[in-house]
Coordinates of C-alpha atoms in Angstrom, one line a residue:
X747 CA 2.4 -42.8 -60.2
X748 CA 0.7 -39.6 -61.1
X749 CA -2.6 -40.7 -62.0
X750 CA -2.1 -38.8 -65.8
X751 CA 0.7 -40.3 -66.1
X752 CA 2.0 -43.3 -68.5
X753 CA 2.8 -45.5 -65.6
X754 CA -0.7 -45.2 -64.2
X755 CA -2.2 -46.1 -67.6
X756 CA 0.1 -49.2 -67.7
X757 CA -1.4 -50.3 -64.0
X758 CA -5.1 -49.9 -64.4
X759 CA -4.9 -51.4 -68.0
X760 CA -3.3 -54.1 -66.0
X761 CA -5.7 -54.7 -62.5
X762 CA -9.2 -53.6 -64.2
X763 CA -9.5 -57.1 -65.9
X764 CA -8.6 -58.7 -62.5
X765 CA -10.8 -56.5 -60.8
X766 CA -14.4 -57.7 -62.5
X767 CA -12.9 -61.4 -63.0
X768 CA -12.4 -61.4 -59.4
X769 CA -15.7 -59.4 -58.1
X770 CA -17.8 -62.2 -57.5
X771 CA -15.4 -63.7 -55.3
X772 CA -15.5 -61.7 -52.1
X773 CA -12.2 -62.5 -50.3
X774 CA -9.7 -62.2 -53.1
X775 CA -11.7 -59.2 -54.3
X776 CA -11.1 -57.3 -51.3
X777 CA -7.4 -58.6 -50.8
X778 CA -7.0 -57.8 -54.4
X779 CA -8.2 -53.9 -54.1
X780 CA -6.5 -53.5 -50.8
X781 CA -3.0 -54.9 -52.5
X782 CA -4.1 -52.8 -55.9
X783 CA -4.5 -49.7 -53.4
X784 CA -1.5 -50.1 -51.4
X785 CA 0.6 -50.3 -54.6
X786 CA -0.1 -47.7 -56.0
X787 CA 0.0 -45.6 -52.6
X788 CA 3.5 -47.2 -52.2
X789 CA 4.6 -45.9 -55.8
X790 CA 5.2 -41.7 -54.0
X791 CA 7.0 -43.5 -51.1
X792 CA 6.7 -46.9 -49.5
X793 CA 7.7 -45.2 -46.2
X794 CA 4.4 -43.7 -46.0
X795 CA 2.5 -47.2 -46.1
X796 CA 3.3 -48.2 -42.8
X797 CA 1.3 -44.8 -41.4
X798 CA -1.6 -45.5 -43.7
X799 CA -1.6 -49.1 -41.7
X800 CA -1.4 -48.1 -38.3
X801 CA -4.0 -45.2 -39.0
X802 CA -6.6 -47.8 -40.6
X803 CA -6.0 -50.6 -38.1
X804 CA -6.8 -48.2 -35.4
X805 CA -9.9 -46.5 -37.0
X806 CA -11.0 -50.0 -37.3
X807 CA -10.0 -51.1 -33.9
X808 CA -11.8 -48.1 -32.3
X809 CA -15.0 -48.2 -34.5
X810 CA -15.3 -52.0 -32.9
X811 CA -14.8 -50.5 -29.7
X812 CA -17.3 -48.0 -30.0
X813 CA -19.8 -50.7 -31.1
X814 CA -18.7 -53.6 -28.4
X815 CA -18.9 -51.2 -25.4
X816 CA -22.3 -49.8 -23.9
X817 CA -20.5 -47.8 -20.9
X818 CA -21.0 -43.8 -22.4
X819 CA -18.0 -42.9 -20.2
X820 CA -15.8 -45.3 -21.6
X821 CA -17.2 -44.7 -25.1
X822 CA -16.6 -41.2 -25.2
X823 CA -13.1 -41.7 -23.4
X824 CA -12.1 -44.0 -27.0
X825 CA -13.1 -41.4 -28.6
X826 CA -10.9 -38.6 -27.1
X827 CA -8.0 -41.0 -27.3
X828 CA -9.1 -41.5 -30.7
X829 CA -9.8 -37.8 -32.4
X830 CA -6.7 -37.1 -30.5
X831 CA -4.2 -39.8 -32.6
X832 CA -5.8 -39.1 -35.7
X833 CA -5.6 -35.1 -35.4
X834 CA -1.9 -35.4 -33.4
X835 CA -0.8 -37.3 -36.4
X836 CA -1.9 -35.0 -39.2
X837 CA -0.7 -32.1 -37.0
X838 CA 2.4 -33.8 -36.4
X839 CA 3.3 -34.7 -39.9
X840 CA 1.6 -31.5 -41.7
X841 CA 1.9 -28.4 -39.4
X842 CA 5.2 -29.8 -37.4
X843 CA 7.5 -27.1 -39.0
X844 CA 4.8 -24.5 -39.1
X845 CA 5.0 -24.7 -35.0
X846 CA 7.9 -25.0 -34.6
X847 CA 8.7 -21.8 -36.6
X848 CA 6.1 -20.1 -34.1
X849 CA 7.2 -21.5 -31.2
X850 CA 10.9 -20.5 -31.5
X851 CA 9.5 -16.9 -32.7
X852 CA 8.1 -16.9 -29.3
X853 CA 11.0 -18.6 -27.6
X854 CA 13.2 -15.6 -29.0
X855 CA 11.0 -13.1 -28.0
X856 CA 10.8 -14.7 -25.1
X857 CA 14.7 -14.5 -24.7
X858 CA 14.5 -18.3 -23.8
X859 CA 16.3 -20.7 -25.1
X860 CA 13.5 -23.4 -27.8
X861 CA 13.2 -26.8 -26.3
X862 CA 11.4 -28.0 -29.7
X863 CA 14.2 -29.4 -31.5
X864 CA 13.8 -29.1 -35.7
X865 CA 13.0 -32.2 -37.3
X866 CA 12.9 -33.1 -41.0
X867 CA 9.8 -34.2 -41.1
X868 CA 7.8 -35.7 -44.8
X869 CA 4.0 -35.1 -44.9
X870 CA 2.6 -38.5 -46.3
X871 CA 1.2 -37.5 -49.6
X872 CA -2.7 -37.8 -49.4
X873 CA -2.8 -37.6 -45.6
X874 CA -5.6 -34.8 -45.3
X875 CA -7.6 -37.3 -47.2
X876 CA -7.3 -40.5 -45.7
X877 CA -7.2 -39.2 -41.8
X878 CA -10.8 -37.1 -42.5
X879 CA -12.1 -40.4 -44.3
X880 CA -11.1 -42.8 -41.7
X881 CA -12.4 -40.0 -38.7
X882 CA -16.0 -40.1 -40.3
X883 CA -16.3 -43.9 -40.5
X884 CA -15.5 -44.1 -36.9
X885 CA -17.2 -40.9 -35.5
X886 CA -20.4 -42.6 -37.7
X887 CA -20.3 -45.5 -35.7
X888 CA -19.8 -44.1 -32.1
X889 CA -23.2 -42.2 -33.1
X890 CA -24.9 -45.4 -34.3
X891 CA -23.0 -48.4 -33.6
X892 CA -24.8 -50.0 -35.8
X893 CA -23.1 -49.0 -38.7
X894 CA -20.0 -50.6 -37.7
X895 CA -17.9 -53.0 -40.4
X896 CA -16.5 -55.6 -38.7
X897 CA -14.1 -57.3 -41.5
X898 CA -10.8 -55.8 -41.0
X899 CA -10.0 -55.8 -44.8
X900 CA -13.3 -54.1 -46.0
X901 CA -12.5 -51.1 -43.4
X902 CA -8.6 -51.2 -44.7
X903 CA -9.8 -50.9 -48.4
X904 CA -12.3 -48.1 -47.7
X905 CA -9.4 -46.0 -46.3
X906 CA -6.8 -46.4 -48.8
X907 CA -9.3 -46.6 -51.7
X908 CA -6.2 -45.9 -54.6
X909 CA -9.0 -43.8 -57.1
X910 CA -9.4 -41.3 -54.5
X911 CA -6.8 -41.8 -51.6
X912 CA -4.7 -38.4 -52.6
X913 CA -7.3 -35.8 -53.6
X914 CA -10.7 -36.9 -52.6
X915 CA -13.7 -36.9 -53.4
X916 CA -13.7 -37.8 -49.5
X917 CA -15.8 -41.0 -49.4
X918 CA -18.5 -41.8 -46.7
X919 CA -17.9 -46.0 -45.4
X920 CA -22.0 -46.7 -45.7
X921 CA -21.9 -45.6 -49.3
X922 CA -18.4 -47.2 -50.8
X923 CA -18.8 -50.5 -48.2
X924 CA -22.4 -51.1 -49.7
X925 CA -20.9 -51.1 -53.2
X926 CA -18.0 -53.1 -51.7
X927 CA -20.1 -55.5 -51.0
X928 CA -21.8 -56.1 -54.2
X929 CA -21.0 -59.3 -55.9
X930 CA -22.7 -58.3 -58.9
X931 CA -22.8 -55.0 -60.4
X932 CA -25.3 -53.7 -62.8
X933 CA -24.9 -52.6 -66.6
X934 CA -21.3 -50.0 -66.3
X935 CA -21.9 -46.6 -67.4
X936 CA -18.5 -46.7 -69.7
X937 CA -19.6 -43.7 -72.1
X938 CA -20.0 -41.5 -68.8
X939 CA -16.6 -43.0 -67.2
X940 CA -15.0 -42.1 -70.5
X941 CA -17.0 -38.5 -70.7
X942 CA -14.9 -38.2 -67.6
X943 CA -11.8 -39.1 -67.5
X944 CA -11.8 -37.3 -71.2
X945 CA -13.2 -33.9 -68.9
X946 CA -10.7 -34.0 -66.3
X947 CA -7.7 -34.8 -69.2
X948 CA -8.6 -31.1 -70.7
X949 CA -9.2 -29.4 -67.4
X950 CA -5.7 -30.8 -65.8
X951 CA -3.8 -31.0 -68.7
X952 CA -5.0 -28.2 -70.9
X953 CA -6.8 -25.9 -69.1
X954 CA -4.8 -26.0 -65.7
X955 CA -1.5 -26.2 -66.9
X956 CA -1.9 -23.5 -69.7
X957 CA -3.3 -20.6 -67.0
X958 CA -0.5 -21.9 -64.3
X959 CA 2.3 -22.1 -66.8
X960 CA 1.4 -18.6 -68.6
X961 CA 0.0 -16.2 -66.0
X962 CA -0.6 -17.0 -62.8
X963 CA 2.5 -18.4 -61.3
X964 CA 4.2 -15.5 -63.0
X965 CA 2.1 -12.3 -61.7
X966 CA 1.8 -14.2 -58.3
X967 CA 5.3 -14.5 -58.1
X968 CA 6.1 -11.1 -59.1
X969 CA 2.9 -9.2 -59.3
X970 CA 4.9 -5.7 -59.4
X971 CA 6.4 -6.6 -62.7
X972 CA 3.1 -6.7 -64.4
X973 CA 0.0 -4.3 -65.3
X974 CA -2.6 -4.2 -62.9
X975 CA -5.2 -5.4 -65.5
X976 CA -2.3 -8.6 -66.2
X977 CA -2.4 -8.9 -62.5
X978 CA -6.2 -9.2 -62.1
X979 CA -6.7 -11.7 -65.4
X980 CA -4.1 -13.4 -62.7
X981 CA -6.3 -13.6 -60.5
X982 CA -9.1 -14.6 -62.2
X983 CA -7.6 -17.1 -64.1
X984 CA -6.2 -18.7 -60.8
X985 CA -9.9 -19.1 -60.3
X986 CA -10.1 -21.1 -63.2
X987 CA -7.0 -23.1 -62.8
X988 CA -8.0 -24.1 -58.9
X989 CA -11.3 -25.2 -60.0
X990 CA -10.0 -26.8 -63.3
X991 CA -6.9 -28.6 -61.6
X992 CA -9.1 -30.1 -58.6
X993 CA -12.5 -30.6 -60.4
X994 CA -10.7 -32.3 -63.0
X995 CA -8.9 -35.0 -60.7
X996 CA -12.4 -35.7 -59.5
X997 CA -13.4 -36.3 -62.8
X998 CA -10.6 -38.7 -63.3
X999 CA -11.1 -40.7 -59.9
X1000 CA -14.6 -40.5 -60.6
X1001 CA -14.4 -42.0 -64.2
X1002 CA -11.4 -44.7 -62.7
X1003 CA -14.4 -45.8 -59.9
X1004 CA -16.9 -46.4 -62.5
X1005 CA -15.0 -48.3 -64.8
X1006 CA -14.5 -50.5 -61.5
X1007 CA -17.8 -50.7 -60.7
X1008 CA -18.3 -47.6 -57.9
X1009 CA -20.0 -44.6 -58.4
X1010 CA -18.2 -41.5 -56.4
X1011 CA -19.8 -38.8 -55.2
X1012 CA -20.0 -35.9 -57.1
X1013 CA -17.2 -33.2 -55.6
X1014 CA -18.3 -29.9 -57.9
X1015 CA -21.3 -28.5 -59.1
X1016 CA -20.8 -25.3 -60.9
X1017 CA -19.4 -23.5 -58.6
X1018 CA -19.0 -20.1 -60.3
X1019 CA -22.8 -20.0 -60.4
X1020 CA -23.2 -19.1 -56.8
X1021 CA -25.6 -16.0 -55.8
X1022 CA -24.2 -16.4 -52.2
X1023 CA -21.6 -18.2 -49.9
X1024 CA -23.5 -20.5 -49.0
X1025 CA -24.6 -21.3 -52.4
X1026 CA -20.8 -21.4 -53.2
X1027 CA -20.1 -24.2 -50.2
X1028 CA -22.9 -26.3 -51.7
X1029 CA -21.0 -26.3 -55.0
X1030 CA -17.4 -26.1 -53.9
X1031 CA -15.5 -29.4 -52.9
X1032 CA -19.0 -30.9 -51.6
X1033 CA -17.9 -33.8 -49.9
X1034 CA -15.2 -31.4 -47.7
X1035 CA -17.6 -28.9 -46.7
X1036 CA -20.3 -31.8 -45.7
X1037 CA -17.8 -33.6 -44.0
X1038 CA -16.9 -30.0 -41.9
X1039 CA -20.6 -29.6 -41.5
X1040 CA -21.4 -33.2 -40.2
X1041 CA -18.5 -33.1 -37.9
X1042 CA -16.9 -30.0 -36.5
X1043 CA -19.6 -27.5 -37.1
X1044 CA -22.8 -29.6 -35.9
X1045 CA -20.1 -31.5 -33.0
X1046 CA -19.5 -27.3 -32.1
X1047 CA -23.6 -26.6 -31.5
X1048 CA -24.0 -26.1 -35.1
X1049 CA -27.3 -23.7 -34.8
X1050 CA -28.6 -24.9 -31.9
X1051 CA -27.1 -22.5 -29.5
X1052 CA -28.7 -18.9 -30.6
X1053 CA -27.3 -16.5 -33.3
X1054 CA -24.1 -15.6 -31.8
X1055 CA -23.0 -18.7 -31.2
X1056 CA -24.2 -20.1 -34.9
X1057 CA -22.1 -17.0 -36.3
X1058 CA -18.9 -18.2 -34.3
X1059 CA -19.4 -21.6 -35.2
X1060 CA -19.5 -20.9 -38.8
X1061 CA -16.0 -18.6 -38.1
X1062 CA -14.4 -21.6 -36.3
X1063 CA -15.7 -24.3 -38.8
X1064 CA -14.2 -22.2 -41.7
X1065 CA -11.0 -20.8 -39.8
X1066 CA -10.2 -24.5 -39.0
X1067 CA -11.2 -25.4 -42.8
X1068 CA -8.8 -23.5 -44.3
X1069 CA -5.7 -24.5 -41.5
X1070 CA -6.7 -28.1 -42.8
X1071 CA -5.1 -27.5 -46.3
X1072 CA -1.7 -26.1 -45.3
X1073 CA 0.5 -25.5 -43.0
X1074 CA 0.9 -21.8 -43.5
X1075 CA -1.4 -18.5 -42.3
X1076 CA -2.2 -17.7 -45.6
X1077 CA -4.8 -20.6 -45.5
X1078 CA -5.6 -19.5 -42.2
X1079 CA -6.7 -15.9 -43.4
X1080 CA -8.5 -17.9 -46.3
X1081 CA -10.7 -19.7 -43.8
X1082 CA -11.7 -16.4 -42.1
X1083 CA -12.1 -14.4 -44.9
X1084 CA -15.1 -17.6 -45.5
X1085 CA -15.8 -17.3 -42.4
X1086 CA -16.9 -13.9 -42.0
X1087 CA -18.4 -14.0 -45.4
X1088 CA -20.8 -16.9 -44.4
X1089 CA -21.7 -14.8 -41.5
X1090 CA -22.7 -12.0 -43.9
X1091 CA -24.3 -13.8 -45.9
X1092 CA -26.6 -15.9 -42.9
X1093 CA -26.9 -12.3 -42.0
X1094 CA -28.6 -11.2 -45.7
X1095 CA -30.3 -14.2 -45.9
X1096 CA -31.7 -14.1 -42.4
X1097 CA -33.0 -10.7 -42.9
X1098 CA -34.7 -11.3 -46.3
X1099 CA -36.9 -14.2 -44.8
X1100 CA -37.9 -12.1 -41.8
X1101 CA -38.9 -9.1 -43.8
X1102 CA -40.8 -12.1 -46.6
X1103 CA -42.3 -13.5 -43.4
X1104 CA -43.4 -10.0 -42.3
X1105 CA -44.6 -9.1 -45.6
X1106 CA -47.3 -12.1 -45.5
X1107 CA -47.9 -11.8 -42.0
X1108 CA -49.0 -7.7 -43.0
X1109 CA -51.5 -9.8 -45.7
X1110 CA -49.3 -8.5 -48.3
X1111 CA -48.7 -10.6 -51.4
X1112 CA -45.5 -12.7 -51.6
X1113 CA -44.0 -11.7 -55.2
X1114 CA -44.6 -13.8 -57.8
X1115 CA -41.1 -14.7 -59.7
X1116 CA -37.7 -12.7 -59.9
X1117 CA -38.8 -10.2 -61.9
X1118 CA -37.0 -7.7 -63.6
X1119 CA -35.9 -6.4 -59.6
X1120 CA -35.1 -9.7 -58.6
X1121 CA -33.2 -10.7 -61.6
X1122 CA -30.8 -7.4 -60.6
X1123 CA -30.5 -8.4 -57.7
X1124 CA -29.7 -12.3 -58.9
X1125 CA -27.2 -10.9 -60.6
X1126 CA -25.7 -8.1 -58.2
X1127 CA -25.2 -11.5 -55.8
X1128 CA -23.5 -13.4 -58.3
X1129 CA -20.6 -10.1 -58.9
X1130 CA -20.1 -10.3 -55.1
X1131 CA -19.8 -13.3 -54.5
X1132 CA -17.6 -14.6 -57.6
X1133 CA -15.2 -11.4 -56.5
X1134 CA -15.3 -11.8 -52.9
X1135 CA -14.5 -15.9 -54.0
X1136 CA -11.4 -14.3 -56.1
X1137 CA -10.2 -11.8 -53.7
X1138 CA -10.0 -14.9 -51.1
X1139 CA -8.1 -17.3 -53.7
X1140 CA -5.7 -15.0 -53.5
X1141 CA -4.6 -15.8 -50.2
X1142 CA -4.9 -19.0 -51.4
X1143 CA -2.7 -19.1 -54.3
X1144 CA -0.2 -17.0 -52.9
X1145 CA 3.3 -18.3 -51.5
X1146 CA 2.3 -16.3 -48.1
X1147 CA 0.3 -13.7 -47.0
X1148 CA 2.7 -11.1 -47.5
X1149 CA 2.9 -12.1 -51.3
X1150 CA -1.5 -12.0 -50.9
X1151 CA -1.6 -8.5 -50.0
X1152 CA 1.3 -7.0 -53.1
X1153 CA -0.6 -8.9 -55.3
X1154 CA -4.1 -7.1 -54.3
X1155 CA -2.8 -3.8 -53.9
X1156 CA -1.1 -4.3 -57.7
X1157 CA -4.6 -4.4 -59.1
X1158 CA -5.9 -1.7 -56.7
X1159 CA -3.2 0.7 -57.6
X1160 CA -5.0 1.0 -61.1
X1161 CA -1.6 1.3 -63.5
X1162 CA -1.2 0.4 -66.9
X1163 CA 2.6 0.1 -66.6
X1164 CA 4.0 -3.1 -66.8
X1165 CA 4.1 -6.5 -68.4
X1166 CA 0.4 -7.6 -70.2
X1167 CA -1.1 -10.9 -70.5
X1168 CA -2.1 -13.3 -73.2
X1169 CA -5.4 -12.6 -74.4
X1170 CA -5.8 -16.8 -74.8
X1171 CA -5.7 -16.5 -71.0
X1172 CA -9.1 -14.5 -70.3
X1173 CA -10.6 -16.2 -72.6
X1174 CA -10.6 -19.5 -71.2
X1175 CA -11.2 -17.9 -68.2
X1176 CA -14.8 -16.5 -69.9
X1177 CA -15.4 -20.2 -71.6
X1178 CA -14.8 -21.7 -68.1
X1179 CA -17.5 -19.7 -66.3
X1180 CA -19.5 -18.7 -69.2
X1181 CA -19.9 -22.9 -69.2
X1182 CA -21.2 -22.8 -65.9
X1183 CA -23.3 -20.2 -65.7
X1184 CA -24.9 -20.8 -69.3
X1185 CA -25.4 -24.8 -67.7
X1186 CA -23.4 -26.0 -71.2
X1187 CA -22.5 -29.8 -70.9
X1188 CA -20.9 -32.0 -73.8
X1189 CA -22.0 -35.1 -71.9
X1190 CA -24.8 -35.6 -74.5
X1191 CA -22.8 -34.7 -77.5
X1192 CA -19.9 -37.0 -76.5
X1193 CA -22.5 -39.8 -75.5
X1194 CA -24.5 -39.3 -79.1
X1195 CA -20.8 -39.4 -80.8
X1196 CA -19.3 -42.1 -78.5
X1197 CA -21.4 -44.5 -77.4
X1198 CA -22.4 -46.1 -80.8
X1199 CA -18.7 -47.6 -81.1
X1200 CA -17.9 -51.3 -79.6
X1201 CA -16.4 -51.1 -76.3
X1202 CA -12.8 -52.3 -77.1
X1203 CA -13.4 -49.2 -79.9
X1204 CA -14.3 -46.8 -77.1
X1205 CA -10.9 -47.9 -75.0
X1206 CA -9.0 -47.2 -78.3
X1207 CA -10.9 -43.5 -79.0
X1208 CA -10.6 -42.8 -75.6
X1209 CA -6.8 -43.9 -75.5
X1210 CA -6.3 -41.9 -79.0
X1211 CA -8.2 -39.1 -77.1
X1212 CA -5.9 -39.0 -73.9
X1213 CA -2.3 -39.3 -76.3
X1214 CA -3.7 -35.6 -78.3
X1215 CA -4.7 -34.2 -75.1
X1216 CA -0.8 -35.0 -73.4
X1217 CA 0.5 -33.9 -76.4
X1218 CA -1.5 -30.4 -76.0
X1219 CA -0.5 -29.8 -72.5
X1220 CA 2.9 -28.2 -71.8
X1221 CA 5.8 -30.7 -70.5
X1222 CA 6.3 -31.5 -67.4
X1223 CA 2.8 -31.0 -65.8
X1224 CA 2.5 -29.9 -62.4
X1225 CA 1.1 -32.5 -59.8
X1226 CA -2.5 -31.8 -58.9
X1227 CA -2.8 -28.5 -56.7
X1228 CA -4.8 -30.6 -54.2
X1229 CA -1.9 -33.6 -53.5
X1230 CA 0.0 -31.0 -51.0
X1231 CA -2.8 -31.1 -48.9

């Protein structure tokens, strides 16, 4: 039940009147989301319920523990036992193949015989999600027990939440249990709910598909076949796609949470703006890279430790951030090349402040504004970093890193022979950034032109809306990039 898909019109049309007659009465509410959520989970395979159970029964039996117990031995013990289940399951299910291929590389090289036999084993659709959601709720309440949750059904629908159970944005319990708990919920936003769902529509459907459909899975799969310059617009344009694909789905389980009553967190922010790396982790997927911030590189020493061991940190945290959204190297090599380039850009950063700081310290004036020298070098920060971001999406995008490395040295080798590329294609890769970077929203224009009409008229413009933009895309749309992980 793809959420752009017929079938998922046909089941929110059909809860979201249950859902506000029901709000004010807090038991059925929350058995009513939890069955809602479990539903639609169960719709990609009902197998996969059963682990989503046992996972949120013992995040909620642990988090209890955590709060119950005072003994710090015993405490931290739980939570060994605990991180261990959660992070054996996702490695079991996600990177159990990925192993085992290693392990009998070894075992051959080895000449020994592999004891690890080969098991057919389904990742549960959504499980990245889920398992880093759950992990935060109870790793929040071993640090303060006092934000524990109690009611077994409140901590069952936080986990399995259906708007953003496969893709994110990856919630945080004290935010989406306070709204939970809300019997009455203030004037809906349903101009901004349908601003979004309309936004992620033409990112997913148009924008995404048309790029992935007409260049990019073409010069990634066969970048020798095309021009260099064909191969870069691939590039760039997977840029675009990534960003339009993922973005867009948190527009759409953004816009689905408000028309229920719950504001998500925002997951983008005009990414393609970024003067820096760190700017771009700010911007990019912001409730992942908090989530790897608040617990793996602050649990590592975070900056506490000196330099070098803030630089390694920042190399593990990354490293470990890319293995987290597939089982192949490629990500792997993604997260370093992030890594390192957070380093170097600490590094930058680090030594512009001490040479500011010595600069006041000699009783020299601290400048003014950009000026025309800063504005260079504003936008001399921006070229690297949007190319350095490009460069590492292509280990991204790639089927391995083999594939990563043809497809660079196609563009590096400078030659005109070959198959082109549709002009259509850089130039939604130009509106696309040119969006972001000029800070161009329709939000107002859509409100000014939307928000005068009924309600029941705004479903129907906003159903009218969604049938041209289907009928735009391309058939058979791909599933959301992000759903693998």
């Amino acid at each position: 039940m793809n959420i752009t898909s017929f079938e998922f019109a046909l089941f929110f049309a059909a809860i979201l009147p249950l859902n506000w007659l029901l709000r004010s009465r807090a038991v059925a509410y929350r058995l009513f989301l939890l069955l809602a959520s479990y539903i639609f989970y169960a719709s990609f395979n009902a197998k996969f319920l059963l682990i989503l159970l046992v996972f949120s029964f013992l995040t909620w039996f642990f988090a209890v523990v955590f709060a119950e117990t005072s003994d710090a031995r015993f405490r931290r013990f739980c939570l060994i036992l605990y991180v261990g289940f959660s992070l054996g399951m996702l490695v079991f299910f996600k990177y159990y193949e990925m192993l085992y291929i290693s392990a009998d590389w070894l075992f051959r090289v080895l000449s020994v015989n592999s004891p690890v036999p080969l098991l057919d084993v389904i990742m549960p659709i959504g499980i990245s999600f889920f398992t880093f959601q759950g992990m935060s709720y109870a790793i929040d309440v071993y640090r303060d027990p006092g934000k524990v949750e109690r009611s077994l059904v409140e901590v069952f629908c936080f986990i399995s939440f259906f708007p953003t159970i496969l893709s994110g944005p990856i919630l945080r319990a004290g935010n989406f249990l306070g709204q939970l708990k809300k019997e009455r919920v203030g004037q809906v936003d349903f101009t901004r709910a349908f601003y979004l769902l309309t936004r992620g529509l033409i990112k997913k459907i148009i924008i995404s598909s048309y790029l992935s459909e007409h260049i990019v899975r073409v010069t990634f799969g066969a970048p020798e076949g095309y021009s260099s310059a064909a191969v870069a617009v691939g590039i760039l344009s997977y840029a675009v796609q990534i960003y339009c694909d993922f973005s867009g789905y948190s527009d759409l389980a953004q816009g689905v949470g408000l028309l229920m009553g719950f504001d998500i967190p925002d997951n983008f922010n005009a990414p393609y703006t970024s003067l820096s790396l760190r700017d771009f982790w700010r911007r990019w997927h912001i409730t992942f890279s908090t989530w790897l911030r608040d617990y793996l590189y602050i649990s590592l020493g975070g900056n506490r430790k000196g330099t070098g061991r803030k630089y390694l940190n920042l190399v593990t945290t990354m490293a470990l951030g890319g293995l987290w959204h597939g089982a192949a190297y490629n990500f792997l090599v993604w997260g370093f090349i992030h890594g390192f380039g957070l380093v170097g850009a600490h590094m930058v950063g680090e030594f512009r402040s001490a040479r500011a700081a010595a600069r006041v310290a000699a009783g020299k004036a601290a400048a003014s504004g950009p000026g025309l020298a800063g504005g260079l070098w504003n936008a001399a920060c921006w070229v690297l970093t949007f190319a350095y971001v490009n460069v590492a999406w292509v280990f991204f995008g790639a089927e391995d890193a083999g594939k990563a490395v043809d497809i660079l040295r196609r563009v590096a080798a400078f030659d005109p022979d070959g198959a082109g590329f549709r002009p259509t294609c850089l130039i939604l890769v130009v509106v696309v950034v040119g969006v972001q970077l000029l800070q161009v929203t329709g939000r107002d224009v859509f409100r000014k032109g939307f928000e005068w009409l009924p309600f029941p008229a705004q479903g129907v413009a906003l159903g009218l809306a969604s049938a041209v933009i289907l009928k735009l895309g391309p058939d058979g749309v791909l599933p959301f990039i992000y759903f693998q992980f």
